[in-house]
Short mmCIF file of C-alpha atoms and ligand atoms in Angstrom, two decimals:
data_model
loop_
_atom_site.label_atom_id
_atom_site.label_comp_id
_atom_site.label_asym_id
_atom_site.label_seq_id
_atom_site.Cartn_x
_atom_site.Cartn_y
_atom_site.Cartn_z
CA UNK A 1 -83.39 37.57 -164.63
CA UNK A 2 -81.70 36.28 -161.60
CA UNK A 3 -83.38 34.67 -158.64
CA UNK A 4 -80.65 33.91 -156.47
CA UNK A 5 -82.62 35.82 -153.47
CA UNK A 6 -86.05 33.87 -154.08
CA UNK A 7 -83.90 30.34 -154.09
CA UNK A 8 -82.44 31.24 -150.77
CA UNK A 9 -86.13 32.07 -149.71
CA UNK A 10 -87.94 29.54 -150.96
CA UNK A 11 -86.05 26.09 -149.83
CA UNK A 12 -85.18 24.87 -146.51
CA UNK A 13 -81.76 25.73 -145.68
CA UNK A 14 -81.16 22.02 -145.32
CA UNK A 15 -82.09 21.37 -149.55
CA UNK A 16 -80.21 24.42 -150.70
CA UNK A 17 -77.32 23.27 -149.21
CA UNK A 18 -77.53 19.91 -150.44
CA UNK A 19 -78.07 21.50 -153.88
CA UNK A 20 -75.15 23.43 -154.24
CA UNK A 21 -72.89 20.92 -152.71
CA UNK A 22 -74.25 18.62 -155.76
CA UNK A 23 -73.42 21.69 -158.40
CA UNK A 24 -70.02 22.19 -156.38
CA UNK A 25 -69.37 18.41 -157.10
CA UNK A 26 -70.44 18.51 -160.58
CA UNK A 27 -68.63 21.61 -161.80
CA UNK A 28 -65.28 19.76 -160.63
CA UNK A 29 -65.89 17.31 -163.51
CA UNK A 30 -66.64 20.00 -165.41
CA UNK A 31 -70.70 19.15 -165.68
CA UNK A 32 -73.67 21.82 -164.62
CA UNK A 33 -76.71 21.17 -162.36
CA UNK A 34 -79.77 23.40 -163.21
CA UNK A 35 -83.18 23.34 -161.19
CA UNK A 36 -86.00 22.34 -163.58
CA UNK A 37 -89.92 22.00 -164.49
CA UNK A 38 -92.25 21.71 -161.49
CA UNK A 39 -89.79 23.62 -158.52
CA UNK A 40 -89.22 26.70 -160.44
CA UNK A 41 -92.77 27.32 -161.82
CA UNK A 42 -93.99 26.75 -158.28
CA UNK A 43 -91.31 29.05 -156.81
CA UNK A 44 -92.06 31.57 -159.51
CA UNK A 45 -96.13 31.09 -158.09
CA UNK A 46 -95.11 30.51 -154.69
CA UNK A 47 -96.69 27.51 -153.84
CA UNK A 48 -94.35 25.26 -151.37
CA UNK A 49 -93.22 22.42 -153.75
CA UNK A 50 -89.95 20.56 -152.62
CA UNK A 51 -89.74 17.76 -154.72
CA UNK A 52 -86.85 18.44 -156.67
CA UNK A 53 -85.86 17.90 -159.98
CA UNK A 54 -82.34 18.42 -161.27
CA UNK A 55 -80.98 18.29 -164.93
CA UNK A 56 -77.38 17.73 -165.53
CA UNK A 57 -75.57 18.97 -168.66
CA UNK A 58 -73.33 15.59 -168.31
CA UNK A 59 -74.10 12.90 -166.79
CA UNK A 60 -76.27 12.76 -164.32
CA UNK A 61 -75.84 8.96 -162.99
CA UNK A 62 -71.92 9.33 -162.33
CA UNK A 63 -72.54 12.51 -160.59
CA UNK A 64 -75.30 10.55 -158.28
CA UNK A 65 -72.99 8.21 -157.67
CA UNK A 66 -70.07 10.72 -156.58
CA UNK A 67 -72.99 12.14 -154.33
CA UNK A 68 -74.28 9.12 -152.74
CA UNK A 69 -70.85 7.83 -151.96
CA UNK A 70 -70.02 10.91 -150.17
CA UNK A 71 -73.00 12.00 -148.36
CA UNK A 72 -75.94 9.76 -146.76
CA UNK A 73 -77.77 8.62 -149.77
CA UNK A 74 -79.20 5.85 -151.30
CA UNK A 75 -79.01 5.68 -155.16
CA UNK A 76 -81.26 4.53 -157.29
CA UNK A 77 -79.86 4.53 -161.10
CA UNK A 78 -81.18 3.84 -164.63
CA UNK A 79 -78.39 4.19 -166.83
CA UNK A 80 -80.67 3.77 -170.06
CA UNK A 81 -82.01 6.26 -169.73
CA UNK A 82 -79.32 8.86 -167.54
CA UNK A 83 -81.48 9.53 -164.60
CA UNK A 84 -81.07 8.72 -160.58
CA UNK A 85 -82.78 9.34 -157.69
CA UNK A 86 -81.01 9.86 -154.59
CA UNK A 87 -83.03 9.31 -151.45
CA UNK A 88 -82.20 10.98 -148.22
CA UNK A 89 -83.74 10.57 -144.79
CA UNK A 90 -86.02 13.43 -145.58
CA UNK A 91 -86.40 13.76 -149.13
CA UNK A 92 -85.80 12.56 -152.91
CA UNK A 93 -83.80 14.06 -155.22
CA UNK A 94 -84.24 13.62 -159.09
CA UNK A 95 -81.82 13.79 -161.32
CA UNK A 96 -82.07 13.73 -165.49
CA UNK A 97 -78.91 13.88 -167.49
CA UNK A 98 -79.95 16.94 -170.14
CA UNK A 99 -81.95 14.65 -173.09
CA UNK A 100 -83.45 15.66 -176.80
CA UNK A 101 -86.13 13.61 -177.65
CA UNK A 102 -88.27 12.83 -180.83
CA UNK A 103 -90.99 10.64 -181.87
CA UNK A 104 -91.11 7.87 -184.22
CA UNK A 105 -94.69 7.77 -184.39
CA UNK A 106 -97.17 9.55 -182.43
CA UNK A 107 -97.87 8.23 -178.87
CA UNK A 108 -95.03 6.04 -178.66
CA UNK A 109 -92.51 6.30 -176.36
CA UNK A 110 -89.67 8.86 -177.59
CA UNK A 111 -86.64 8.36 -178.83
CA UNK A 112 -84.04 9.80 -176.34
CA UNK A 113 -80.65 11.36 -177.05
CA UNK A 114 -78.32 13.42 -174.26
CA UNK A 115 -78.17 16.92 -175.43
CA UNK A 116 -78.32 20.36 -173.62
CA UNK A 117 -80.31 22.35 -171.64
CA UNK A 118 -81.80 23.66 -173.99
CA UNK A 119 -82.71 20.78 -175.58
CA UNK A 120 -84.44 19.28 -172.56
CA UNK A 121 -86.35 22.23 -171.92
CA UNK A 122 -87.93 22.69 -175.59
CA UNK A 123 -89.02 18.76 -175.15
CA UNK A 124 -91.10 19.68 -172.24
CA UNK A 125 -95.10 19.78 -172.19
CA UNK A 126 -95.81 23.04 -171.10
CA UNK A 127 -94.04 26.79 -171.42
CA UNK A 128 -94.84 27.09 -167.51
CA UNK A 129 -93.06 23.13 -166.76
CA UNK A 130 -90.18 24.25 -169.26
CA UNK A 131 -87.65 26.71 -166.85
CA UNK A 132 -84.73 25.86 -165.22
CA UNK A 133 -82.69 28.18 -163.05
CA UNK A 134 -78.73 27.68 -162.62
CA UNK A 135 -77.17 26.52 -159.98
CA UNK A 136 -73.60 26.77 -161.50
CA UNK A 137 -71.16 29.54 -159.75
CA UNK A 138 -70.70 31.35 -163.44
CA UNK A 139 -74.60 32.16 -163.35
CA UNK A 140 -76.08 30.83 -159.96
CA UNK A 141 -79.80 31.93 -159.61
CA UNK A 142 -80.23 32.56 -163.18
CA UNK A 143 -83.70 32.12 -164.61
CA UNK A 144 -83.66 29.97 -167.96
CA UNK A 145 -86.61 30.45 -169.88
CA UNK A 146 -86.47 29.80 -174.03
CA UNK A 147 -90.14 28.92 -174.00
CA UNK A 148 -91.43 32.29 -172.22
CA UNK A 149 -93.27 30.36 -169.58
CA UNK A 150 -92.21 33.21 -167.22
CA UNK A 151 -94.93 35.35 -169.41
CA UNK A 152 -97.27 32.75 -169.26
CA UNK A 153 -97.42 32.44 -165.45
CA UNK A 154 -98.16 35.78 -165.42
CA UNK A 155 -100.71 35.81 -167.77
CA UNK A 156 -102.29 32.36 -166.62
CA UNK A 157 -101.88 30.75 -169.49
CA UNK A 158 -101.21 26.59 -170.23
CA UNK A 159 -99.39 26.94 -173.72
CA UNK A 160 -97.61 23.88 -175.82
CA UNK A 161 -94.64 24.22 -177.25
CA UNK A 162 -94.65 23.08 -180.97
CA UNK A 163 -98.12 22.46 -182.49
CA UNK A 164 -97.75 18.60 -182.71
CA UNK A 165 -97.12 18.33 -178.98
CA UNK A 166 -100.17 16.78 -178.14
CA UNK A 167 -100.56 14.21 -181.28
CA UNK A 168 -96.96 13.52 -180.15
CA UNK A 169 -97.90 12.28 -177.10
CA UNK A 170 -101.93 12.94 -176.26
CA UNK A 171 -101.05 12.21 -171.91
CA UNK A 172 -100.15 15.62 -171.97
CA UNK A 173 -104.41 16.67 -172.91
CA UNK A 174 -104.80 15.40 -169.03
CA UNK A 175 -101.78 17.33 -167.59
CA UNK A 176 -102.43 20.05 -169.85
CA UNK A 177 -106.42 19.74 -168.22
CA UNK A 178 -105.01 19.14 -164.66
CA UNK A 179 -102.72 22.40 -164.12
CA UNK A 180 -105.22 24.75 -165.73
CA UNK A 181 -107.75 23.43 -163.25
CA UNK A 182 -105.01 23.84 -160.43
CA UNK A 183 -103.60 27.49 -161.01
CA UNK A 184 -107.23 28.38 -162.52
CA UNK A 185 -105.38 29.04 -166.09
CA UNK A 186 -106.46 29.55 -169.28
CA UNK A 187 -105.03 27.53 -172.51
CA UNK A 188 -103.71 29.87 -175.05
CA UNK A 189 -105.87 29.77 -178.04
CA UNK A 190 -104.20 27.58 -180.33
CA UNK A 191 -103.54 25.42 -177.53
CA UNK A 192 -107.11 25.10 -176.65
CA UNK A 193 -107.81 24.57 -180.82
CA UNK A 194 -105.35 21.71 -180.67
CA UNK A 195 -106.24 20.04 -177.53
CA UNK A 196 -109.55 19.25 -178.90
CA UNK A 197 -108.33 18.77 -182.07
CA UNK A 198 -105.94 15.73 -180.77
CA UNK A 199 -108.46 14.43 -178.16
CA UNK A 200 -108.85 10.85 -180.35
CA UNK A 201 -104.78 10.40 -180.17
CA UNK A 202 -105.57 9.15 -177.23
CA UNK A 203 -106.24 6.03 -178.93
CA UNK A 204 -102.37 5.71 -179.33
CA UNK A 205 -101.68 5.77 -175.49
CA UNK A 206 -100.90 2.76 -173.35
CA UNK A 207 -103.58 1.69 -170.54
CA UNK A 208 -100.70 2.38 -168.22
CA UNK A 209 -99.85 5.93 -168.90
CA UNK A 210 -103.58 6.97 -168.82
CA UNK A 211 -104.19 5.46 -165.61
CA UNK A 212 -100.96 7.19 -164.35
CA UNK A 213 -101.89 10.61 -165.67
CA UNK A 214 -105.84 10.00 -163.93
CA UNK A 215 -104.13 9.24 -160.66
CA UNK A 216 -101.90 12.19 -161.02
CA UNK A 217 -105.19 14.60 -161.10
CA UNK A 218 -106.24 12.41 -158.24
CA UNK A 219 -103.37 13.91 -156.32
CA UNK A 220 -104.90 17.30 -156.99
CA UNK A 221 -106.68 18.71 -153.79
CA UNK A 222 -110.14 18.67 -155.86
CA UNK A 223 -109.57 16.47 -158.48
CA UNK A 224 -113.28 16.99 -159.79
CA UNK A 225 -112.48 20.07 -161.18
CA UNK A 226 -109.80 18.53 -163.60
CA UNK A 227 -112.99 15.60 -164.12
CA UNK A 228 -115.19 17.75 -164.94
CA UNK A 229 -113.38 19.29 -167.56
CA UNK A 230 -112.14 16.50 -169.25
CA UNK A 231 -116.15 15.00 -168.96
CA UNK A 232 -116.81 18.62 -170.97
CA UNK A 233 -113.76 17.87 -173.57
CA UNK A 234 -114.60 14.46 -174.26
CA UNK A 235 -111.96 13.14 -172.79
CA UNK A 236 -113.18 10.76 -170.29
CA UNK A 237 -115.62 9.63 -173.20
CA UNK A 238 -112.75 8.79 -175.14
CA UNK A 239 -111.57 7.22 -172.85
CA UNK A 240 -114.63 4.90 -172.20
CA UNK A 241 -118.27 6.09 -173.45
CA UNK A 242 -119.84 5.46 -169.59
CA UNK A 243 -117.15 7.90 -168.08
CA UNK A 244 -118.82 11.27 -166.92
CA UNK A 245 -117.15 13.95 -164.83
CA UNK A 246 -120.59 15.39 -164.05
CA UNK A 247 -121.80 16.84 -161.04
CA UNK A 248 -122.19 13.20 -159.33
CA UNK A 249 -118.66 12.92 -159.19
CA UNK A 250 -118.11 16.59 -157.43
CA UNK A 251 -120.67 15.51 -154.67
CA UNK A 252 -118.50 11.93 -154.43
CA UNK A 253 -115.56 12.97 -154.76
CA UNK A 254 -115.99 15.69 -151.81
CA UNK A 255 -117.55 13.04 -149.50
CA UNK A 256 -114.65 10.80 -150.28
CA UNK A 257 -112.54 13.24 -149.15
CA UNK A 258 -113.99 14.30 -145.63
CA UNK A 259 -113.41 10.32 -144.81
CA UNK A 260 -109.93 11.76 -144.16
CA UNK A 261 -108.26 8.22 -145.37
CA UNK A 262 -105.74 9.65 -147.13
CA UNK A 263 -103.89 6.59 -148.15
CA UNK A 264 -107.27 5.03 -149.75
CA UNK A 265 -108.51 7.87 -151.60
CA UNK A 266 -106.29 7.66 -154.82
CA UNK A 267 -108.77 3.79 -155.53
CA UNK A 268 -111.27 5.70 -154.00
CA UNK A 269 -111.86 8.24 -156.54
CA UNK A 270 -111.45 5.62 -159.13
CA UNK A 271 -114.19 3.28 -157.88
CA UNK A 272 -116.07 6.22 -157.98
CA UNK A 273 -115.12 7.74 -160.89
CA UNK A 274 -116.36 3.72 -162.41
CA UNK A 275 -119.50 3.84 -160.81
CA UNK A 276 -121.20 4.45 -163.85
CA UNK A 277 -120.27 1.65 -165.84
CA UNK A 278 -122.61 -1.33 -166.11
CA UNK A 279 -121.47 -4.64 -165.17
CA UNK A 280 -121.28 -5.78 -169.02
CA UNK A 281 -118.56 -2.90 -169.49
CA UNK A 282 -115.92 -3.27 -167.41
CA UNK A 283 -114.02 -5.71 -168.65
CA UNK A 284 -113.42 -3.30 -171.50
CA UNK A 285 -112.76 -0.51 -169.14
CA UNK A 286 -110.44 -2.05 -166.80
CA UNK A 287 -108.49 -3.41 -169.98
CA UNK A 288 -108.01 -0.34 -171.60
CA UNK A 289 -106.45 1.11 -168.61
CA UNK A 290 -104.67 -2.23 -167.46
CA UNK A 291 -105.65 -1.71 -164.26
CA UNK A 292 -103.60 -4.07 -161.96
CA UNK A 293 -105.34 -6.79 -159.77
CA UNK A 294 -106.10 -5.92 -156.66
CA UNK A 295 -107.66 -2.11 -157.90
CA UNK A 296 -109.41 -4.26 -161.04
CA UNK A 297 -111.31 -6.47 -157.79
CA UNK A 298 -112.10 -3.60 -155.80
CA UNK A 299 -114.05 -1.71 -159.17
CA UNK A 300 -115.79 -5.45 -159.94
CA UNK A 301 -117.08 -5.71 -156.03
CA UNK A 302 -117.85 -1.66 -156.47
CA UNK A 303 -120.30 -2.14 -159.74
CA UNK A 304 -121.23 -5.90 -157.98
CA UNK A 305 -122.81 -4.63 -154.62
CA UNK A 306 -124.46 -1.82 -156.37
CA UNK A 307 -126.15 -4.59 -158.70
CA UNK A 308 -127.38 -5.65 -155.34
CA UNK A 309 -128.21 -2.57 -153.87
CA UNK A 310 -131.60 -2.99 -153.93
CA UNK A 311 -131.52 -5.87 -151.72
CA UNK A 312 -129.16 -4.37 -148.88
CA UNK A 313 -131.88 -1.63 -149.00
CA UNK A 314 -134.52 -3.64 -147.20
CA UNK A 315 -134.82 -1.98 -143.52
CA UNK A 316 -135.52 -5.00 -142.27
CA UNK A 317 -132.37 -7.03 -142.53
CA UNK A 318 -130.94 -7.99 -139.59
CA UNK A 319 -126.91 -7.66 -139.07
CA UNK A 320 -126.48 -11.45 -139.90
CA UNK A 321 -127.83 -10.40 -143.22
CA UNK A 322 -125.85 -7.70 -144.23
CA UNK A 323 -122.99 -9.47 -143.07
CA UNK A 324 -123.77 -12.59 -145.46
CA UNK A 325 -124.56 -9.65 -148.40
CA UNK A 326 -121.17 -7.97 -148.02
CA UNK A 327 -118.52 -10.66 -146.34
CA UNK A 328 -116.48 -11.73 -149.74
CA UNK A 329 -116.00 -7.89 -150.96
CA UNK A 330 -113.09 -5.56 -150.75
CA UNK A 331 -113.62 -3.43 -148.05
CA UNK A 332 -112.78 -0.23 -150.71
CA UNK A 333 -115.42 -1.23 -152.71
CA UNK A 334 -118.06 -1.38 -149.90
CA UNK A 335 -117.07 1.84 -148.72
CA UNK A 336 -117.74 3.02 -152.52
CA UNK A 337 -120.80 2.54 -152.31
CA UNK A 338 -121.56 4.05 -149.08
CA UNK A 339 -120.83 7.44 -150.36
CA UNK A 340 -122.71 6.49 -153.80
CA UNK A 341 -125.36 5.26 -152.67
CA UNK A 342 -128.32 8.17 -152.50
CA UNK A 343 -130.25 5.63 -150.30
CA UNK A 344 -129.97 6.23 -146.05
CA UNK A 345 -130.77 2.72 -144.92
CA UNK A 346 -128.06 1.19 -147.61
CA UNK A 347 -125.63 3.60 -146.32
CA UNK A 348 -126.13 2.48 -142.66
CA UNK A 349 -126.29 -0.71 -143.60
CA UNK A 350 -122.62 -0.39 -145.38
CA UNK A 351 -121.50 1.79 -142.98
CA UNK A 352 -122.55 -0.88 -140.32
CA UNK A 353 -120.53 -3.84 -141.95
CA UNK A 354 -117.45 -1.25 -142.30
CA UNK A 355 -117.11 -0.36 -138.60
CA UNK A 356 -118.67 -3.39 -136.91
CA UNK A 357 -119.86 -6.60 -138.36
CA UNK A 358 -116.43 -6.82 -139.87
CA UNK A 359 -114.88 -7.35 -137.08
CA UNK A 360 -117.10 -9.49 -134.81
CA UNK A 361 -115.75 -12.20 -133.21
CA UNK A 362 -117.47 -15.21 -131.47
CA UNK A 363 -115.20 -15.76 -128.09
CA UNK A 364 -115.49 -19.77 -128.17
CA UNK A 365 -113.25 -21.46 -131.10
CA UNK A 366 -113.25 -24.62 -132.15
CA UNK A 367 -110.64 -26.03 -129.10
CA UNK A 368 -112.92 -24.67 -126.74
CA UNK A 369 -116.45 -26.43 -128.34
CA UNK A 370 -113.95 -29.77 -128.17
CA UNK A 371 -113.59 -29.31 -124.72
CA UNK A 372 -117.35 -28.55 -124.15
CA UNK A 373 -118.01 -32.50 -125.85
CA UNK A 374 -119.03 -31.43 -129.42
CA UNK A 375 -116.91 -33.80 -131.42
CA UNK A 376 -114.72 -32.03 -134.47
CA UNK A 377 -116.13 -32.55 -138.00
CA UNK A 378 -119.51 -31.09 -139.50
CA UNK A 379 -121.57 -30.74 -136.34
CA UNK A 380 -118.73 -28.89 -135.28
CA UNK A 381 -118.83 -26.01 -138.18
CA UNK A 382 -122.62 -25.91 -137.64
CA UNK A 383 -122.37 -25.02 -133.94
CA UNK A 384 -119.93 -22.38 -134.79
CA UNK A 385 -121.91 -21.02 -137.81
CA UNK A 386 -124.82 -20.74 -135.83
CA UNK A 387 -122.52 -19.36 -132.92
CA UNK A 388 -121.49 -16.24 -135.14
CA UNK A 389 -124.51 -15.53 -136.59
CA UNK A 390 -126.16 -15.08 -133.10
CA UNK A 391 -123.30 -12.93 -132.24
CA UNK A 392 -123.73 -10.83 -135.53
CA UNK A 393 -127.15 -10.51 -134.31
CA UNK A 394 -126.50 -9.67 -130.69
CA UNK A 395 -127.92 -12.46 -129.52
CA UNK A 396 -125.16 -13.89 -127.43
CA UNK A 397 -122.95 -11.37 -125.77
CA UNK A 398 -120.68 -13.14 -123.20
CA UNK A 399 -119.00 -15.83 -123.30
CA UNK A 400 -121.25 -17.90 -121.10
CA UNK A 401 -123.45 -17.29 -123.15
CA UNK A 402 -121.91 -18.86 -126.32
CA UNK A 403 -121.30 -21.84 -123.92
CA UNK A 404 -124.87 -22.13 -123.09
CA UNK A 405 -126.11 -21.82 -126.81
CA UNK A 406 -123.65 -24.11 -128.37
CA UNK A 407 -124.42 -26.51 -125.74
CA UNK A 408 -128.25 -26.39 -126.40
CA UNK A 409 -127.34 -26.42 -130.39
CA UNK A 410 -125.46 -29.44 -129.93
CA UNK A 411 -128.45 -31.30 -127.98
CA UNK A 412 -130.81 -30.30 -130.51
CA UNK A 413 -128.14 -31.60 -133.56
CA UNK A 414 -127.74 -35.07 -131.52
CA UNK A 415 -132.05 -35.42 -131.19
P1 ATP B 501 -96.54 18.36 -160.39
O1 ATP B 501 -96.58 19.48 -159.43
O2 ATP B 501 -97.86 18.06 -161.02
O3 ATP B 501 -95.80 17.14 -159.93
P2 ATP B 501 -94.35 18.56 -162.13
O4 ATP B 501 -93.98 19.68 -163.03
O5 ATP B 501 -93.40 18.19 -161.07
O6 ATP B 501 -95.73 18.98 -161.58
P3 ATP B 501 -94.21 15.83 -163.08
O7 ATP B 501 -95.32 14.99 -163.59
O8 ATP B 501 -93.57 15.47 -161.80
O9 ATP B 501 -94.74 17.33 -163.04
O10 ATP B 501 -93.11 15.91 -164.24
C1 ATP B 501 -91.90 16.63 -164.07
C2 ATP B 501 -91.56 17.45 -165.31
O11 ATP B 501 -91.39 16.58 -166.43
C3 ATP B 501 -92.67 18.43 -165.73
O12 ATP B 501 -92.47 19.68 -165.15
C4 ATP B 501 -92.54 18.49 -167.23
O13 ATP B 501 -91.62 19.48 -167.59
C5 ATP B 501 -91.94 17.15 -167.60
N1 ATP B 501 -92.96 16.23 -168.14
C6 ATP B 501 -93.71 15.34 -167.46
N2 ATP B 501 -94.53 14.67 -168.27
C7 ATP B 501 -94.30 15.12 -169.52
C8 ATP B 501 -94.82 14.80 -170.82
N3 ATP B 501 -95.77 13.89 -170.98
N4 ATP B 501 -94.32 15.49 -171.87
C9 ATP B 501 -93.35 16.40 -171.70
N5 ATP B 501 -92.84 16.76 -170.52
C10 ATP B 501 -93.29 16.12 -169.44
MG1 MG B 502 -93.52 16.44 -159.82
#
């Protein structure tokens, strides 16, 4: 099957070009460039997807560095392993010099040898992630399929490729879980039977590459679905007992979303997706998915504040008290808990530290008391303490007014 006219359809003029200038460069050294995995299964769909991947039946890191040298690009190589990515202004491109790959023991990392294109296909996780199309003159446009994932896009199906794929490496249950829930697919029977038969190997999988695989869903444009299903599998109990992709997380998840902070929602999700979890078990949780620092603080200050929920519930508070409540916690994890919480007044009071008492201000510092008479040194902080909290409370709004209260403070400190 060739699909030379749905390649000239599908990417901007700009990437094709750049494409076959690559394959021009590489068929001089007598190497092929093929299109691969994600691109053509979403061309096949058509879904928009331009982040390119591009396996080279050579090498792919001199050929990236032919490229970069004569066009505008800035290379990034690992020789190890025979892959680059070139960056233009617009865009990344990857590319994978052709690799075979086998396991030592399950869950480890693979042991990688160059090979063809063939060979890199059949490695793959999925039949519908395993096509390439040629962009070599010989064959341009032609589709590349050994694993008949063409059949299986049409059919909707998420199928393995060798029945010890999962137990090889168990990160591919969540991708496997993720795509069905984004095409709405089905997994082919004795995919499904394996799946769930390989659902403890994930036991033999680093904190790292689990937490990478959960913030891949978390890219998805309702990751709950992929949740949810993985709460139904056992998955996410696997994972950690207190994990549930119930319908909680839908609600959350959805509210998250319509904050429209796209560049928080990623640590979003996962506070939320902690919520659950007592205080006594994270320490397991955030191990066993190494979470890094600053993340690991923001899902302590999540599960901390709700501990002290009940508290920041009292309609009675005034602002200098939620402030106090909330001041030393990650702003994420505040926020958390202010699409958690089921409770109105906590939510305003949340919502009020987010947008306001966050920010206040008093207008007099501590030059200014000095040149109002208050000496420097303790009397000092207690003026300004006493300073903010009025203006947390709206008690002093101008600045003549800070003059006149820090004045009367310091009189009554002095008596
Ligand atoms: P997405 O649209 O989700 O990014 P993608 O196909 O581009 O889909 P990536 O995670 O970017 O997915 O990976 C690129 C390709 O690498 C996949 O298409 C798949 O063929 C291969 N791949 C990724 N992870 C694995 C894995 N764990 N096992 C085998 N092949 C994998
Ligand atoms: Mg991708």
């Amino acid at each position: 099957m060739n699909l030379t006219r749905q390649i000239e359809q599908y990417l901007p003029s700009q990437l094709l070009e750049l494409v076959q200038n690559i394959s021009r460069q590489a068929a001089e050294q007598g190497q092929r460039v093929y299109l691969v995995g994600g691109v053509v299964r979403d061309m096949l769909l058509g879904y928009p997807n331009f982040d390119l991947d591009l396996v080279v039946e050579g090498d792919a890191v001199k050929l990236s560095q032919q490229v970069a040298e004569a066009g505008q690009a800035r290379l990034l190589a690992h020789h190890r392993f025979g892959t680059a990515k070139l960056k233009y202004q617009n865009f990344t491109l990857d590319l994978a010099t052709a690799r075979k790959e086998t396991y030592a023991r399950p869950g480890a990392l693979p042991t990688v040898t160059f090979g063809t294109l063939k060979d890199d296909l059949i490695r793959r996780d999925f039949s519908i992630n395993a096509m390439a199309v040629s962009l070599a003159r010989e064959d341009y446009g032609q589709l590349i399929d050994p694993c008949q994932g063409k059949d299986d896009l049409e059919q909707g199906l998420i199928r393995i490729l060798h029945p010890e794929s999962f137990s090889d490496d168990a990160t591919r249950i969540l991708r496997g879980v993720c795509y069905q829930q984004r095409f709405g697919f089905e997994f082919e029977a004795q995919t499904a039977q394996l799946l769930k038969r390989d659902i403890p190997m994930l036991d033999t999988i680093s904190g790292d590459r689990i937490r990478h695989e959960l913030e891949h869903i978390f890219e998805e444009e309702r990751p709950e679905l992929a949740i949810k299903r993985l709460g139904d599998l056992g998955v996410l109990h696997r994972i950690n007992p207190f994990l549930t992709g119930d319908g909680w997380i839908a609600d959350k998840f959805d509210k998250a979303r319509r904050l429209k902070k796209p560049n928080q929602l990623s640590p979003l999700y996962f506070c939320l997706l902690s919520y659950p979890l007592g205080e006594r078990d994270i320490d397991q949780f955030l191990a066993r998915l190494n979470v890094p620092a600053k993340l690991s603080r923001a899902v302590r200050d999540t599960l901390r504040i709700k501990a002290g929920l009940t508290l920041l519930g009292r309609p009675s508070l005034k602002p200098s008290e939620i402030y106090y409540l909330l001041c030393g916690y990650e702003p994420l994890a505040i926020l958390a808990n202010a699409i958690a919480t089921e409770s109105s007044t906590v939510q305003r009071h949340l919502q009020l530290f987010l947008t306001k008492l966050r920010y206040v201000k008093t207008s007099l510092g501590g030059e200014e008391l000095k040149a109002l008479g208050i000496p420097a040194g303790p009397q000092m902080g207690k003026v300004l303490q006493a300073l903010y909290k009025a203006k947390l409370d709206g008690e002093v709004r101008t600045r003549s007014d800070e003059k006149k209260l820090a004045l009367s403070l310091t009189l009554k400190l002095e008596r």
